[in-house]
Amino acid sequence: MRVEDLPGELILWVLIASEILVFAAGVTAMMAVRLTDPEGFSAAQAMLDGRMAALNTVVLVTSGLCAALAERAAARGQAGKARVALLLAAIGGVVFLIVKGIEYAHDMRQGLGMESHPFFTFYYLLTGFHAAHVIAGVVLLGLVAVKARPQPVQAGAAFWHMVDLVWVLILPPIYLMG
Amino acid sequence: MDVLVRNWLWLLALILATVVVAGVGGMAATALLLVLAWLKARLILGGFLHLDRAPGWLPAFTVPLAIWLAVLWGLYAAG
């Protein structure tokens, strides 16, 4: 196992590992606090719409495929193809945010705010922080699409896969482990 | 089949499995949900982030993730 074997820039992997650790700490804290009120956490979690989360997972992994295809096209010198794939990946990110916005609006209409229950404090913090990463990722995909050079596209795609990775890991504790 | 498309299809299959298992409930089903999450993470790390081409690096990520998910299950089971 050598550092030079890692695909792309080392700093990207430091970022990916750091982000996983930050979200892991948040989710672990949520599960630890859950021990003080398991029934309350289950009841609160049951108020979320898991269908939205499932839809968003499909959207995000499909967007991830587009980012991966963009990376490959850029590496082959197919800048136009890479731009189209990056645009599709970014659109996936925007769709994710729209669905998340609809979900938040639905939660708010039910009176579920950050103060409603400790579960919702974690829910809004973790999913909100993740959504902030989605926004950053959409901007990044747009920026690297301008010239569509291999190295920046690889970096943008890696960031996007990290956003995808974090989502599939935080999904069960937030939505499904009630 | 294109290796990236195949990776994506596996991810979709795992999402579908997650939706099915989520409707079951219970300790075993919850453990299975975490296993499915780990498999999805492995596909993203290996297939999309190319760690399957970096000797030793895929387990460097997936083993700690498996331990962390096991800890989450332990916390869930203790509640």
GROMACS .gro file of C-alpha atoms in nm:
model
  257
    1MET     CA    1   0.000   0.000   0.000
    2ARG     CA    2   0.175   0.311  -0.123
    3VAL     CA    3   0.053   0.670  -0.118
    4GLU     CA    4   0.143   0.709  -0.486
    5ASP     CA    5  -0.102   0.429  -0.573
    6LEU     CA    6  -0.395   0.650  -0.471
    7PRO     CA    7  -0.582   0.780  -0.777
    8GLY     CA    8  -0.566   1.158  -0.807
    9GLU     CA    9  -0.418   1.409  -0.567
   10LEU     CA   10  -0.334   1.304  -0.211
   11ILE     CA   11  -0.500   1.617  -0.070
   12LEU     CA   12  -0.831   1.500  -0.216
   13TRP     CA   13  -0.805   1.177  -0.020
   14VAL     CA   14  -0.724   1.371   0.294
   15LEU     CA   15  -1.043   1.571   0.228
   16ILE     CA   16  -1.250   1.258   0.161
   17ALA     CA   17  -1.125   1.085   0.478
   18SER     CA   18  -1.181   1.404   0.682
   19GLU     CA   19  -1.537   1.445   0.557
   20ILE     CA   20  -1.620   1.080   0.630
   21LEU     CA   21  -1.482   1.126   0.984
   22VAL     CA   22  -1.686   1.444   1.043
   23PHE     CA   23  -2.012   1.282   0.934
   24ALA     CA   24  -1.925   0.960   1.120
   25ALA     CA   25  -1.872   1.162   1.440
   26GLY     CA   26  -2.208   1.335   1.395
   27VAL     CA   27  -2.396   1.011   1.328
   28THR     CA   28  -2.222   0.833   1.618
   29ALA     CA   29  -2.316   1.120   1.850
   30MET     CA   30  -2.678   1.092   1.730
   31MET     CA   31  -2.684   0.717   1.799
   32ALA     CA   32  -2.529   0.774   2.143
   33VAL     CA   33  -2.790   1.039   2.233
   34ARG     CA   34  -3.056   0.799   2.102
   35LEU     CA   35  -2.972   0.571   2.399
   36THR     CA   36  -3.132   0.829   2.632
   37ASP     CA   37  -3.468   0.812   2.452
   38PRO     CA   38  -3.492   0.525   2.199
   39GLU     CA   39  -3.872   0.536   2.175
   40GLY     CA   40  -3.873   0.914   2.119
   41PHE     CA   41  -3.607   0.884   1.849
   42SER     CA   42  -3.801   0.605   1.676
   43ALA     CA   43  -4.124   0.805   1.686
   44ALA     CA   44  -3.947   1.115   1.551
   45GLN     CA   45  -3.773   0.920   1.276
   46ALA     CA   46  -4.104   0.761   1.172
   47MET     CA   47  -4.229   1.109   1.080
   48LEU     CA   48  -3.974   1.137   0.799
   49ASP     CA   49  -4.060   1.038   0.444
   50GLY     CA   50  -3.818   0.759   0.355
   51ARG     CA   51  -3.943   0.753  -0.005
   52MET     CA   52  -3.787   1.095  -0.064
   53ALA     CA   53  -3.457   0.969   0.073
   54ALA     CA   54  -3.471   0.660  -0.151
   55LEU     CA   55  -3.547   0.877  -0.454
   56ASN     CA   56  -3.257   1.106  -0.368
   57THR     CA   57  -3.022   0.809  -0.336
   58VAL     CA   58  -3.113   0.700  -0.690
   59VAL     CA   59  -3.063   1.058  -0.811
   60LEU     CA   60  -2.724   1.089  -0.642
   61VAL     CA   61  -2.576   0.756  -0.756
   62THR     CA   62  -2.697   0.826  -1.112
   63SER     CA   63  -2.533   1.165  -1.092
   64GLY     CA   64  -2.222   0.986  -0.965
   65LEU     CA   65  -2.223   0.767  -1.277
   66CYS     CA   66  -2.232   1.083  -1.492
   67ALA     CA   67  -1.935   1.225  -1.298
   68ALA     CA   68  -1.743   0.900  -1.349
   69LEU     CA   69  -1.822   0.903  -1.722
   70ALA     CA   70  -1.708   1.268  -1.739
   71GLU     CA   71  -1.381   1.178  -1.572
   72ARG     CA   72  -1.317   0.901  -1.822
   73ALA     CA   73  -1.410   1.120  -2.121
   74ALA     CA   74  -1.179   1.399  -2.000
   75ALA     CA   75  -0.894   1.150  -1.955
   76ARG     CA   76  -0.945   1.043  -2.318
   77GLY     CA   77  -0.934   1.403  -2.436
   78GLN     CA   78  -1.308   1.412  -2.517
   79ALA     CA   79  -1.375   1.753  -2.364
   80GLY     CA   80  -1.720   1.797  -2.519
   81LYS     CA   81  -1.840   1.462  -2.394
   82ALA     CA   82  -1.694   1.535  -2.050
   83ARG     CA   83  -1.880   1.870  -2.034
   84VAL     CA   84  -2.214   1.706  -2.116
   85ALA     CA   85  -2.160   1.438  -1.851
   86LEU     CA   86  -2.056   1.701  -1.595
   87LEU     CA   87  -2.366   1.905  -1.675
   88LEU     CA   88  -2.584   1.597  -1.624
   89ALA     CA   89  -2.406   1.523  -1.295
   90ALA     CA   90  -2.465   1.882  -1.181
   91ILE     CA   91  -2.833   1.862  -1.282
   92GLY     CA   92  -2.855   1.550  -1.065
   93GLY     CA   93  -2.721   1.757  -0.776
   94VAL     CA   94  -2.981   2.027  -0.835
   95VAL     CA   95  -3.259   1.766  -0.849
   96PHE     CA   96  -3.129   1.623  -0.520
   97LEU     CA   97  -3.150   1.969  -0.361
   98ILE     CA   98  -3.504   2.026  -0.495
   99VAL     CA   99  -3.622   1.693  -0.354
  100LYS     CA  100  -3.448   1.773  -0.024
  101GLY     CA  101  -3.617   2.114  -0.022
  102ILE     CA  102  -3.958   1.954  -0.078
  103GLU     CA  103  -3.883   1.714   0.206
  104TYR     CA  104  -3.779   1.998   0.442
  105ALA     CA  105  -4.094   2.194   0.349
  106HIS     CA  106  -4.304   1.887   0.427
  107ASP     CA  107  -4.128   1.846   0.761
  108MET     CA  108  -4.178   2.214   0.847
  109ARG     CA  109  -4.549   2.195   0.761
  110GLN     CA  110  -4.576   1.915   1.017
  111GLY     CA  111  -4.417   2.148   1.271
  112LEU     CA  112  -4.092   1.950   1.276
  113GLY     CA  113  -3.819   2.202   1.349
  114MET     CA  114  -3.472   2.167   1.498
  115GLU     CA  115  -3.615   2.214   1.847
  116SER     CA  116  -3.896   1.959   1.809
  117HIS     CA  117  -3.685   1.669   1.934
  118PRO     CA  118  -3.309   1.598   1.966
  119PHE     CA  119  -3.344   1.364   1.668
  120PHE     CA  120  -3.450   1.655   1.447
  121THR     CA  121  -3.154   1.863   1.566
  122PHE     CA  122  -2.923   1.590   1.432
  123TYR     CA  123  -3.143   1.536   1.126
  124TYR     CA  124  -3.129   1.900   1.016
  125LEU     CA  125  -2.761   1.942   1.105
  126LEU     CA  126  -2.642   1.626   0.926
  127THR     CA  127  -2.864   1.650   0.617
  128GLY     CA  128  -2.818   2.029   0.600
  129PHE     CA  129  -2.439   1.996   0.617
  130HIS     CA  130  -2.459   1.728   0.349
  131ALA     CA  131  -2.681   1.952   0.132
  132ALA     CA  132  -2.416   2.228   0.168
  133HIS     CA  133  -2.165   1.980   0.023
  134VAL     CA  134  -2.405   1.908  -0.264
  135ILE     CA  135  -2.422   2.282  -0.341
  136ALA     CA  136  -2.041   2.306  -0.330
  137GLY     CA  137  -2.019   1.999  -0.553
  138VAL     CA  138  -2.258   2.143  -0.812
  139VAL     CA  139  -2.051   2.463  -0.826
  140LEU     CA  140  -1.728   2.261  -0.851
  141LEU     CA  141  -1.866   2.043  -1.134
  142GLY     CA  142  -1.962   2.361  -1.319
  143LEU     CA  143  -1.617   2.512  -1.271
  144VAL     CA  144  -1.423   2.206  -1.391
  145ALA     CA  145  -1.660   2.174  -1.691
  146VAL     CA  146  -1.537   2.507  -1.835
  147LYS     CA  147  -1.207   2.369  -1.964
  148ALA     CA  148  -1.280   2.001  -1.895
  149ARG     CA  149  -0.912   1.915  -1.840
  150PRO     CA  150  -0.842   1.567  -1.705
  151GLN     CA  151  -0.692   1.653  -1.365
  152PRO     CA  152  -0.952   1.912  -1.254
  153VAL     CA  153  -1.236   1.692  -1.382
  154GLN     CA  154  -1.093   1.399  -1.185
  155ALA     CA  155  -1.080   1.617  -0.873
  156GLY     CA  156  -1.436   1.742  -0.924
  157ALA     CA  157  -1.565   1.388  -0.981
  158ALA     CA  158  -1.383   1.262  -0.670
  159PHE     CA  159  -1.547   1.535  -0.459
  160TRP     CA  160  -1.883   1.439  -0.606
  161HIS     CA  161  -1.833   1.069  -0.528
  162MET     CA  162  -1.744   1.168  -0.171
  163VAL     CA  163  -2.080   1.349  -0.144
  164ASP     CA  164  -2.247   1.034  -0.279
  165LEU     CA  165  -2.051   0.811  -0.039
  166VAL     CA  166  -2.144   1.017   0.267
  167TRP     CA  167  -2.511   1.007   0.170
  168VAL     CA  168  -2.530   0.625   0.144
  169LEU     CA  169  -2.359   0.598   0.484
  170ILE     CA  170  -2.575   0.848   0.675
  171LEU     CA  171  -2.900   0.728   0.518
  172PRO     CA  172  -2.967   0.418   0.739
  173PRO     CA  173  -2.906   0.581   1.080
  174ILE     CA  174  -3.106   0.893   0.990
  175TYR     CA  175  -3.397   0.742   0.799
  176LEU     CA  176  -3.412   0.369   0.857
  177MET     CA  177  -3.287   0.265   1.203
  178GLY     CA  178  -3.604   0.355   1.389
  179MET     CA  179  -2.102  -0.418  -2.029
  180ASP     CA  180  -1.931  -0.091  -1.940
  181VAL     CA  181  -1.767  -0.128  -1.599
  182LEU     CA  182  -1.902   0.209  -1.475
  183VAL     CA  183  -2.257   0.128  -1.587
  184ARG     CA  184  -2.231  -0.214  -1.421
  185ASN     CA  185  -2.118  -0.044  -1.098
  186TRP     CA  186  -2.418   0.191  -1.117
  187LEU     CA  187  -2.659  -0.099  -1.180
  188TRP     CA  188  -2.524  -0.277  -0.871
  189LEU     CA  189  -2.582   0.041  -0.673
  190LEU     CA  190  -2.942   0.060  -0.798
  191ALA     CA  191  -2.994  -0.305  -0.703
  192LEU     CA  192  -2.862  -0.235  -0.352
  193ILE     CA  193  -3.094   0.068  -0.320
  194LEU     CA  194  -3.386  -0.153  -0.418
  195ALA     CA  195  -3.277  -0.413  -0.163
  196THR     CA  196  -3.254  -0.135   0.100
  197VAL     CA  197  -3.612  -0.025   0.028
  198VAL     CA  198  -3.734  -0.385   0.063
  199VAL     CA  199  -3.542  -0.455   0.386
  200ALA     CA  200  -3.642  -0.118   0.538
  201GLY     CA  201  -4.002  -0.238   0.538
  202VAL     CA  202  -3.918  -0.543   0.750
  203GLY     CA  203  -3.790  -0.392   1.078
  204GLY     CA  204  -3.612  -0.560   1.368
  205MET     CA  205  -3.251  -0.611   1.474
  206ALA     CA  206  -3.152  -0.849   1.194
  207ALA     CA  207  -3.307  -0.629   0.924
  208THR     CA  208  -3.128  -0.324   1.069
  209ALA     CA  209  -2.798  -0.512   1.055
  210LEU     CA  210  -2.873  -0.601   0.694
  211LEU     CA  211  -2.945  -0.234   0.614
  212LEU     CA  212  -2.600  -0.145   0.744
  213VAL     CA  213  -2.442  -0.426   0.541
  214LEU     CA  214  -2.619  -0.289   0.231
  215ALA     CA  215  -2.488   0.061   0.311
  216TRP     CA  216  -2.135  -0.082   0.342
  217LEU     CA  217  -2.171  -0.259   0.006
  218LYS     CA  218  -2.285   0.065  -0.157
  219ALA     CA  219  -1.989   0.248  -0.002
  220ARG     CA  220  -1.755  -0.023  -0.129
  221LEU     CA  221  -1.892   0.011  -0.483
  222ILE     CA  222  -1.846   0.389  -0.478
  223LEU     CA  223  -1.495   0.367  -0.332
  224GLY     CA  224  -1.385   0.082  -0.557
  225GLY     CA  225  -1.571   0.151  -0.880
  226PHE     CA  226  -1.615   0.529  -0.894
  227LEU     CA  227  -1.320   0.645  -0.684
  228HIS     CA  228  -1.099   0.372  -0.838
  229LEU     CA  229  -0.963   0.230  -0.513
  230ASP     CA  230  -0.998  -0.120  -0.662
  231ARG     CA  231  -0.696  -0.022  -0.873
  232ALA     CA  232  -0.493   0.097  -0.572
  233PRO     CA  233  -0.350  -0.208  -0.392
  234GLY     CA  234  -0.436  -0.212  -0.024
  235TRP     CA  235  -0.631   0.114  -0.020
  236LEU     CA  236  -0.981  -0.026  -0.062
  237PRO     CA  237  -0.966  -0.226   0.264
  238ALA     CA  238  -0.798   0.074   0.429
  239PHE     CA  239  -1.131   0.252   0.386
  240THR     CA  240  -1.382  -0.032   0.394
  241VAL     CA  241  -1.255  -0.210   0.709
  242PRO     CA  242  -1.281   0.101   0.934
  243LEU     CA  243  -1.622   0.172   0.778
  244ALA     CA  244  -1.737  -0.182   0.862
  245ILE     CA  245  -1.618  -0.139   1.222
  246TRP     CA  246  -1.797   0.196   1.249
  247LEU     CA  247  -2.122   0.052   1.109
  248ALA     CA  248  -2.094  -0.235   1.359
  249VAL     CA  249  -2.058   0.021   1.639
  250LEU     CA  250  -2.374   0.197   1.512
  251TRP     CA  251  -2.560  -0.133   1.520
  252GLY     CA  252  -2.432  -0.196   1.873
  253LEU     CA  253  -2.560   0.146   1.985
  254TYR     CA  254  -2.892   0.076   1.815
  255ALA     CA  255  -2.923  -0.267   1.978
  256ALA     CA  256  -2.838  -0.123   2.320
  257GLY     CA  257  -3.121   0.132   2.293
   0.00000   0.00000   0.00000
